[in-house]
C-alpha cells in the first residue's frame, strides 16, 4: 500500500485565515490518522503579484502554534524539495512538463493577446452567453510555432480541452461529479514570464511530490476536471480529492479576510488559545460520530473521518468558540494558567495585589484572555456606588437587608486579624448563623460593596482576600454611608 502523503499548499499572501487553517488541519489529520502518513508544507508563490512580505513566517508560526507539525517543508527539508514553488521553477520543471504536455496533445502554444481574449470574454458574459475561446494558434504548424518562438514573440501555454464529451471525477466529500467539457475553458498553464499558473503548478507538484490526498476548499471543485484531463494526458494517477465546504460568516457570506473577518492571528490577539481554535475549527464542516465536542489534537487524529465531512457551508460562531476557549482555560492546571494570564493581570491591575489569587478567580470565569481587563477593573479602582445593585431577587436582598448585613460584617471583620481566605470564610459563615439569614444575604451585599459590580470573577471571600483588610473595610464603610443616605 502507498503511504498517505498530504500537503498544505498556502500562498503567502498575508494572515492565515480560518478557512485556510482548517484545510491545514484536515490535511494534517488525513495524514496523521495513518501510522506513517506524511504531512508536507509547500509554499505556492508563483503568483508574484500577490506575495506579502513576512507571510511565509506567519505560516510557519501558525502551524507551530497549532501543533500541526509538518514532516517536510522549506524549513525542515525532505526528499521532495525544494518546497517553495519559485525555487522549484529554477530547475525548469514546469516549462519542461508543459512542453511535454504539448507533445502529448494536452496543451498548445498560444500567441494571442490576453487583452483581446479578455475583451471577447467580457462581451460574451455581458450578453449572458458562455464563452469559449476558439484559439487560432491551434492551427499553426509546428514550424510556424517554432519560428515565432525563435523570433522572440511572447507566448503562453494553454490547456487543450476537448470540445465535446464529459469528464467525470470522484470527490470523497461531494461524490461523483460529471461536467460537460464544453463548459471548461482552456486556461493558461504557463504564463509569458515563464511562471506556471496555480492550475498547472499544483498538478506537477502534487505528482512529483507523490501526494496521495488533496484537501482544499470547494472553490477548486469546478476546476478539478481540467486538472484531471492533465493527469490523464500524462498518464498519471489522480490523487484522492477531499474538497471542503466553505467556512461561512453567516448563511450567505463566506468568512473572508478581505471583509475584515478574523484571521487566526486576530483571534490569538483577542485572547483565544490556539488549541481551542483548532478544536473549534475541526468541527466546522466535520461532525464526529459521538456528541463529544472537546478534542485534543491526538483525539482528533483518532476520531477524524473524511466520510463525515459535510457538503454545506459551516458557520463560524464566535460565541461557540468563546465558550470552548473558556472550557480550555478552566481545564488548565493553575501553574500553566498563571503563566498565561499573569502578564494580563499585571497590565490590568496597578498596585500591590496577589496576582496568583487574582488568577484563581479569573480561571473560573474568563472565557478569553481579553476579557480580563474589564473583569478586573474594580480592583485598583473604586467604582461608583450604585444602589440598584443591592436589590437582587435570587439573593433575597434589598438595600435595607444589605445595610444590616454590611454593618454587622464591618464590626466583625474589623476585629479579624487573620485575613486568610479560610479565616474570612469561617468568620462570615459564623456571622450568617448568628444573624440567622441566608448566605447570599450576607455574601452578596459584601461582594457588591467591595466591587460596585453585579458580576465579578470570585465571590466576597476571594475578593476580600485580594483587596486585603484596610481596603475591604474602607469600601464596606463607604457603602454603609451611601446606603444610609
Ligand atoms: N495555493 C492554493 C491556495 O492557497 C492551494 C490550493 C490547493 O490546496 O490546491 O488556495
PDB file of N, CA and C and ligand atoms in Angstrom, residues 7 9-11 20 44 198 215-216 220, ligand 1:
ATOM      1  N   UNK A   7      -0.513  17.466   1.541  1.00  0.00           N
ATOM      2  CA  UNK A   7       0.245  18.714   1.525  1.00  0.00           C
ATOM      3  C   UNK A   7      -0.658  19.869   1.858  1.00  0.00           C
ATOM      4  N   UNK A   9      -0.771  23.696   1.037  1.00  0.00           N
ATOM      5  CA  UNK A   9      -0.121  24.456  -0.034  1.00  0.00           C
ATOM      6  C   UNK A   9      -0.573  25.906  -0.058  1.00  0.00           C
ATOM      7  N   UNK A  10      -0.308  26.633   1.000  1.00  0.00           N
ATOM      8  CA  UNK A  10      -0.786  28.016   1.043  1.00  0.00           C
ATOM      9  C   UNK A  10       0.019  28.944   0.147  1.00  0.00           C
ATOM     10  N   UNK A  11      -0.634  30.011  -0.265  1.00  0.00           N
ATOM     11  CA  UNK A  11       0.066  31.086  -0.955  1.00  0.00           C
ATOM     12  C   UNK A  11       0.371  32.133   0.103  1.00  0.00           C
ATOM     13  N   UNK A  20      -8.344  28.586   5.632  1.00  0.00           N
ATOM     14  CA  UNK A  20      -7.047  28.025   5.278  1.00  0.00           C
ATOM     15  C   UNK A  20      -6.483  27.153   6.387  1.00  0.00           C
ATOM     16  N   UNK A  44       3.191  28.087  -2.183  1.00  0.00           N
ATOM     17  CA  UNK A  44       2.803  28.351  -3.574  1.00  0.00           C
ATOM     18  C   UNK A  44       2.920  29.840  -3.859  1.00  0.00           C
ATOM     19  N   UNK A 198      -1.363  28.521 -11.023  1.00  0.00           N
ATOM     20  CA  UNK A 198      -1.743  27.538  -9.999  1.00  0.00           C
ATOM     21  C   UNK A 198      -2.267  26.272 -10.661  1.00  0.00           C
ATOM     22  N   UNK A 215      -6.477  17.912  -0.149  1.00  0.00           N
ATOM     23  CA  UNK A 215      -7.564  18.526   0.617  1.00  0.00           C
ATOM     24  C   UNK A 215      -7.542  20.012   0.305  1.00  0.00           C
ATOM     25  N   UNK A 216      -8.655  20.555  -0.109  1.00  0.00           N
ATOM     26  CA  UNK A 216      -8.685  22.007  -0.354  1.00  0.00           C
ATOM     27  C   UNK A 216     -10.123  22.498  -0.371  1.00  0.00           C
ATOM     28  N   UNK A 220     -12.278  25.016  -5.581  1.00  0.00           N
ATOM     29  CA  UNK A 220     -11.465  24.357  -6.614  1.00  0.00           C
ATOM     30  C   UNK A 220     -12.200  23.203  -7.298  1.00  0.00           C
TER      31      UNK A 220
HETATM   32  N1  LIG B   1      -2.252  27.859  -3.106  1.00  0.00           N
HETATM   33  C1  LIG B   1      -3.619  27.460  -3.086  1.00  0.00           C
HETATM   34  C2  LIG B   1      -4.382  28.296  -2.082  1.00  0.00           C
HETATM   35  O1  LIG B   1      -3.772  28.906  -1.238  1.00  0.00           O
HETATM   36  C3  LIG B   1      -3.676  25.995  -2.708  1.00  0.00           C
HETATM   37  C4  LIG B   1      -4.878  25.279  -3.122  1.00  0.00           C
HETATM   38  C5  LIG B   1      -4.619  23.790  -3.008  1.00  0.00           C
HETATM   39  O2  LIG B   1      -4.508  23.332  -1.862  1.00  0.00           O
HETATM   40  O3  LIG B   1      -4.500  23.117  -4.002  1.00  0.00           O
HETATM   41  O4  LIG B   1      -5.579  28.376  -2.130  1.00  0.00           O
END
